Tab-separated table of C-alpha atoms in Angstrom:
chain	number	residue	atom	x	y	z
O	1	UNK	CA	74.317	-91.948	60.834
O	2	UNK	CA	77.441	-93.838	62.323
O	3	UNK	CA	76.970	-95.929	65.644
O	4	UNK	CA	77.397	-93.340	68.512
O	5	UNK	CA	78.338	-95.703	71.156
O	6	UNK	CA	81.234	-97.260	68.437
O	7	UNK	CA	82.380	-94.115	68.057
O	8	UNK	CA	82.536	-93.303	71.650
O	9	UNK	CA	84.377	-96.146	72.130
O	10	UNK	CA	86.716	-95.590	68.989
O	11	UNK	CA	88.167	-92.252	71.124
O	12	UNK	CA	89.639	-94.614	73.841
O	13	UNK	CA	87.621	-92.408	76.582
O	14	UNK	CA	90.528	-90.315	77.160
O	15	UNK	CA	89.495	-88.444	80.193
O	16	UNK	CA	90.319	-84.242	80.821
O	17	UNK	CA	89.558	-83.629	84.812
O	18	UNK	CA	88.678	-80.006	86.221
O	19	UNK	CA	89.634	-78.185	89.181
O	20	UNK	CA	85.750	-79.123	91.469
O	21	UNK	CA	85.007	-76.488	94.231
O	22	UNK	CA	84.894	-77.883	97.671
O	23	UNK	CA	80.858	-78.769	97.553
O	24	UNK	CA	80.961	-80.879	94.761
O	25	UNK	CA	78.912	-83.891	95.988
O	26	UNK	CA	76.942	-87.010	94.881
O	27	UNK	CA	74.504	-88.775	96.658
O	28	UNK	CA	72.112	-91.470	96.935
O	29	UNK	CA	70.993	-94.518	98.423
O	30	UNK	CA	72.198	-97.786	96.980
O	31	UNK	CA	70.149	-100.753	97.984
O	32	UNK	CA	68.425	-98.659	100.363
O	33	UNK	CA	71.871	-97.685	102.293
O	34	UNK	CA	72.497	-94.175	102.115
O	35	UNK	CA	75.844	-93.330	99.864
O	36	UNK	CA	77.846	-89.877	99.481
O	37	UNK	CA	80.862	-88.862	97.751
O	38	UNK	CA	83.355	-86.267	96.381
O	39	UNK	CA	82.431	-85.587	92.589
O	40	UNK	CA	84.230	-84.441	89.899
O	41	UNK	CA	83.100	-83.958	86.119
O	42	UNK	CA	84.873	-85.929	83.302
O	43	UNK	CA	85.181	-84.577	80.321
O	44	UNK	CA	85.455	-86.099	76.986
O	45	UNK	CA	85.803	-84.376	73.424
O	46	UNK	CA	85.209	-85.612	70.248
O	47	UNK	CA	83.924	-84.560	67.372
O	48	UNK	CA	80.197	-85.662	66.451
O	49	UNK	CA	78.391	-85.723	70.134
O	50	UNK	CA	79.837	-84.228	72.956
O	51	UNK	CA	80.162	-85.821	76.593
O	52	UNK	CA	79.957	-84.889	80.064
O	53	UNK	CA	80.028	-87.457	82.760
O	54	UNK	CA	80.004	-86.465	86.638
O	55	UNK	CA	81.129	-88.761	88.731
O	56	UNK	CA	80.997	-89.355	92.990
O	57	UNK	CA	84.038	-91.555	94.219
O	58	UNK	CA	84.918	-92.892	97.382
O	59	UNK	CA	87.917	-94.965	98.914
O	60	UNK	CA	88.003	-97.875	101.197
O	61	UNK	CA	85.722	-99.216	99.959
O	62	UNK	CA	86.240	-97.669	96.586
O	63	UNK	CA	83.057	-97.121	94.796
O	64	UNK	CA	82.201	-95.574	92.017
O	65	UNK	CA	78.655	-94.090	91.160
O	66	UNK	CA	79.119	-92.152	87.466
O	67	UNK	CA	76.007	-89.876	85.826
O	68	UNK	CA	76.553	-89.438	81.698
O	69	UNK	CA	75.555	-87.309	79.303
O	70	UNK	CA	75.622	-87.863	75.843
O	71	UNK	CA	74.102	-85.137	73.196
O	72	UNK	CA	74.650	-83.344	70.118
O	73	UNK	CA	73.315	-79.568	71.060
O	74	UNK	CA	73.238	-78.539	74.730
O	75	UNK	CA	72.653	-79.722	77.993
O	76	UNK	CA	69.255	-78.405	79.148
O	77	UNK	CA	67.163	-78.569	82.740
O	78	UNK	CA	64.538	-81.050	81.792
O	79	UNK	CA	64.206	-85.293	83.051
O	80	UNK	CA	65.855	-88.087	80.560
O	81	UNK	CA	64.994	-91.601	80.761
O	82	UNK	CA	68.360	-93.535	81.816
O	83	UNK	CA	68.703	-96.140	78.768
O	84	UNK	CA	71.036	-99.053	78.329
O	85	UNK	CA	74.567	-98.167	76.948
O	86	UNK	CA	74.335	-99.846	73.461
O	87	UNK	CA	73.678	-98.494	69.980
O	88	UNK	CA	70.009	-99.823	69.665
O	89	UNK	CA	69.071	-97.822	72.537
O	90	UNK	CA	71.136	-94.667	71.531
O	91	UNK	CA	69.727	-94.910	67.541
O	92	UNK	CA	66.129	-94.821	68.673
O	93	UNK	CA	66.229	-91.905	70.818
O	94	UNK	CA	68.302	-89.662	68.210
O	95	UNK	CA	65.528	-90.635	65.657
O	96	UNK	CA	63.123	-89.270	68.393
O	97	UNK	CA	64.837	-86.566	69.576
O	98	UNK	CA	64.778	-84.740	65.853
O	99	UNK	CA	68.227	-83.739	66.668
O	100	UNK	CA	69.239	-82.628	70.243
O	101	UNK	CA	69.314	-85.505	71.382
O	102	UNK	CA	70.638	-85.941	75.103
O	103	UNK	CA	70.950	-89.392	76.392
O	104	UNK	CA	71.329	-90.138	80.000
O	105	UNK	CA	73.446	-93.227	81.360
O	106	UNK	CA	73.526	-94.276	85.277
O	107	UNK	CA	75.704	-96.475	86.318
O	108	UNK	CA	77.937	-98.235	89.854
O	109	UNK	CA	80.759	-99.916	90.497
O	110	UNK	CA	82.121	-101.353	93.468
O	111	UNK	CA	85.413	-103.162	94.005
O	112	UNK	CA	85.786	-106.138	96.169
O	113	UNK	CA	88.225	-107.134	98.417
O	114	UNK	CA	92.006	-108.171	97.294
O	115	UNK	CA	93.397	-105.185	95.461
O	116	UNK	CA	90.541	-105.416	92.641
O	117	UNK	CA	90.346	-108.997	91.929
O	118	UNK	CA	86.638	-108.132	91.545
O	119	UNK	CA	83.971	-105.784	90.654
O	120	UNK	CA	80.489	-105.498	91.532
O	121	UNK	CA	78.763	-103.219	88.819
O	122	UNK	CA	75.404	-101.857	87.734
O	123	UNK	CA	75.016	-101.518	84.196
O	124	UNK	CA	72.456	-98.923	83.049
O	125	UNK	CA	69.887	-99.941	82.839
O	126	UNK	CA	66.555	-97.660	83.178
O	127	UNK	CA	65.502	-94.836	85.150
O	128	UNK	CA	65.425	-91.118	84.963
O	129	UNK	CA	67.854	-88.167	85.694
O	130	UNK	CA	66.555	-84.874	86.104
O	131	UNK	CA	68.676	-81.652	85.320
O	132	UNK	CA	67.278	-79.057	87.483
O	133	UNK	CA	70.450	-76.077	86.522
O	134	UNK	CA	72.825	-76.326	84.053
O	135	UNK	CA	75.337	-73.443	82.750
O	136	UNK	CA	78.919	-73.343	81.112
O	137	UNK	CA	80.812	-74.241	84.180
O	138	UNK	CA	78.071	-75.586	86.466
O	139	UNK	CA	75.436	-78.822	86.777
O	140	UNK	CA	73.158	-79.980	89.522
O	141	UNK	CA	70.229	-82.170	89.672
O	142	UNK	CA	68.850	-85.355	90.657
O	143	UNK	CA	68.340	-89.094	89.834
O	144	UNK	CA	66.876	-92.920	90.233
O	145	UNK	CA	67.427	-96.031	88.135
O	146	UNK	CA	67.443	-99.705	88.377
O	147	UNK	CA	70.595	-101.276	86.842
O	148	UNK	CA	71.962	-104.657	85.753
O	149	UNK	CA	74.189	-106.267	88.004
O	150	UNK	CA	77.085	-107.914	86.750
O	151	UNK	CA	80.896	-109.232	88.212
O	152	UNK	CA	84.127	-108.608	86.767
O	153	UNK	CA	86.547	-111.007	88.094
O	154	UNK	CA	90.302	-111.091	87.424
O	155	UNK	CA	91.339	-113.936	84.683
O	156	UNK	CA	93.287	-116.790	86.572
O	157	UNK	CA	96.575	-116.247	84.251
O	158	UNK	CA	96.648	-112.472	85.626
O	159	UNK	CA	95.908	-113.233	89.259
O	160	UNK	CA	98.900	-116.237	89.110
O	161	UNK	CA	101.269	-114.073	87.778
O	162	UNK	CA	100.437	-111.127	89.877
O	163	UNK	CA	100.433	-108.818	86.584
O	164	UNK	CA	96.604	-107.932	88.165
O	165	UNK	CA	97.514	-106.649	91.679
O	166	UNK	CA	100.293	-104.272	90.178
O	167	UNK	CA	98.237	-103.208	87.246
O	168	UNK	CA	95.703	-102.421	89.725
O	169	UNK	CA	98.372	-100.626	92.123
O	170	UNK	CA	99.393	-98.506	89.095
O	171	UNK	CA	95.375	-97.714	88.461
O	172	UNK	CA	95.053	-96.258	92.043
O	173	UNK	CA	98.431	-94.497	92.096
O	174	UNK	CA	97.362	-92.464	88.929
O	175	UNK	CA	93.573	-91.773	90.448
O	176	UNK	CA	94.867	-91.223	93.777
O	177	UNK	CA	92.857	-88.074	93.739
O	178	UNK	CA	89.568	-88.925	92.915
O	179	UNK	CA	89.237	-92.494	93.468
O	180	UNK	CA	90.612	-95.709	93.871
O	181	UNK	CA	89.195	-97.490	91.044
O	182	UNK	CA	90.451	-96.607	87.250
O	183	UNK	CA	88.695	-93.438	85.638
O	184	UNK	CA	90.845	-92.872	82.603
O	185	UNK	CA	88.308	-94.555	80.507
O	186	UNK	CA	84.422	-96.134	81.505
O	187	UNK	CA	82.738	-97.055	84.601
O	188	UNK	CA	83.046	-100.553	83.287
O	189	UNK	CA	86.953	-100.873	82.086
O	190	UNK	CA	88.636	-103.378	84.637
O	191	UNK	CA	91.671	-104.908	83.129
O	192	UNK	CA	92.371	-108.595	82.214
O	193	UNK	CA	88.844	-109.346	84.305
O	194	UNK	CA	85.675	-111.873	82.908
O	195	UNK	CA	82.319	-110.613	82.608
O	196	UNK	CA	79.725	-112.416	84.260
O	197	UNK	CA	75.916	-111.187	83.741
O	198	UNK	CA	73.896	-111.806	86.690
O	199	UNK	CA	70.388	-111.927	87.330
O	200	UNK	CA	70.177	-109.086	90.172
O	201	UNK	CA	69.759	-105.773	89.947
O	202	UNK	CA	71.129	-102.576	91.671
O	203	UNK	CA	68.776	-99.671	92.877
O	204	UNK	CA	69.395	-96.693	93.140
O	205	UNK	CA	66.966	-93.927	94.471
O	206	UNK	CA	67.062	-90.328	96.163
O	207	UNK	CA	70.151	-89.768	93.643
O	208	UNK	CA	71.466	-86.051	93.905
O	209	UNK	CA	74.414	-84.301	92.385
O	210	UNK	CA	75.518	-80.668	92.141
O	211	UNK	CA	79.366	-80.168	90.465
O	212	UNK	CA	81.239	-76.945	89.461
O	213	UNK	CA	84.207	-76.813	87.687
O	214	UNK	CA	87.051	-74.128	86.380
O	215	UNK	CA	90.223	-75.032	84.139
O	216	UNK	CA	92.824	-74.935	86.634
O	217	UNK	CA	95.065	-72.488	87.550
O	218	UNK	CA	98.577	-72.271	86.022
């Protein structure tokens, strides 16, 4: 079996967004402080494993809180453990799973002042998510997980020669509609920035989400 989360990665994350209906919502408390926000679905397809990712995004402050699917089959109503995003993880459940396999990923980002200098994320970490309906052109449940905080921060070189604040001005101009942060590939892409791994974590609990989509209309 080849690495799922290589070959994810290998299809650039080229994103396809749906027309939502007007209750498409996401929320949740983060940290404790309650959290809502427009959602939209994500979709990604490649051959292999297919993809679904819905996501809740909000604007000043912009803040990102994404739910991801992963599987080979279906979707089904059932609860998934949230897992880290890396192939160890991914391998052990498809040799569990005897084949539909559905992995669930939860994960936050939050961008600090200064036109996205920096990020404040939470990696996936663990948790569960809990499908409670699911059909061709519909999802809704609800979800809790603990994540791994880390900080993106923009490399000195970009920030001197101000190639980060347009870059970042060019982001938001093509996500205008559903966010202010960049959603044309992960939760975690942020351009020319520095990982740091830090040694807090980010919880989230009382997680809801219910999405709809159509192709749009010509």
């Amino acid at each position: 079996m080849k690495k799922i989360f290589a070959l994810i990665v290998a299809f650039g994350w080229s994103v396809l967004t749906y027309a939502q209906t007007p209750e498409n919502v996401v929320s949740a408390k983060i940290n404790g402080k309650e959290w809502q926000a427009k959602a939209q679905r994500l979709n990604l397809p490649f051959t292999g494993v297919k993809y679904l990712a819905i996501a809740g995004m909000n604007v000043s402050p912009d803040v990102q809180t994404w739910i991801r699917f992963v599987y080979v089959d279906q979707l089904k109503p059932g609860t998934y453990p949230v897992i880290a995003e890396n192939d160890r993880e991914m391998e052990k459940k498809y040799k569990e799973s005897n084949g539909n396999v559905i992995w669930a990923l939860v994960d936050y980002t939050e961008e600090a002042k200064g036109l996205g200098h920096a990020f404040r994320d939470g990696e996936s970490w663990k948790g569960t998510v809990t499908i409670t309906s699911v059909t061709d052109n519909s999802i809704e449940g609800t979800f809790e997980a603990t994540l791994k905080e880390v900080t993106y921060k923009k490399r000195a070189l970009a920030t001197i020669s101000g190639f980060g604040i347009r870059q970042n001005l060019e982001d938001k101009a093509i996500t205008a509609a559903g966010g202010g942060m960049l959603t044309k590939s992960g939760p975690h892409d942020h351009d020319n920035t520095k990982r740091t791994e830090g040694s807090g974590e980010i919880s989230i609990t009382e997680g809801k989400f219910k999405v709809s989509w159509g192709k749009k209309e010509k």
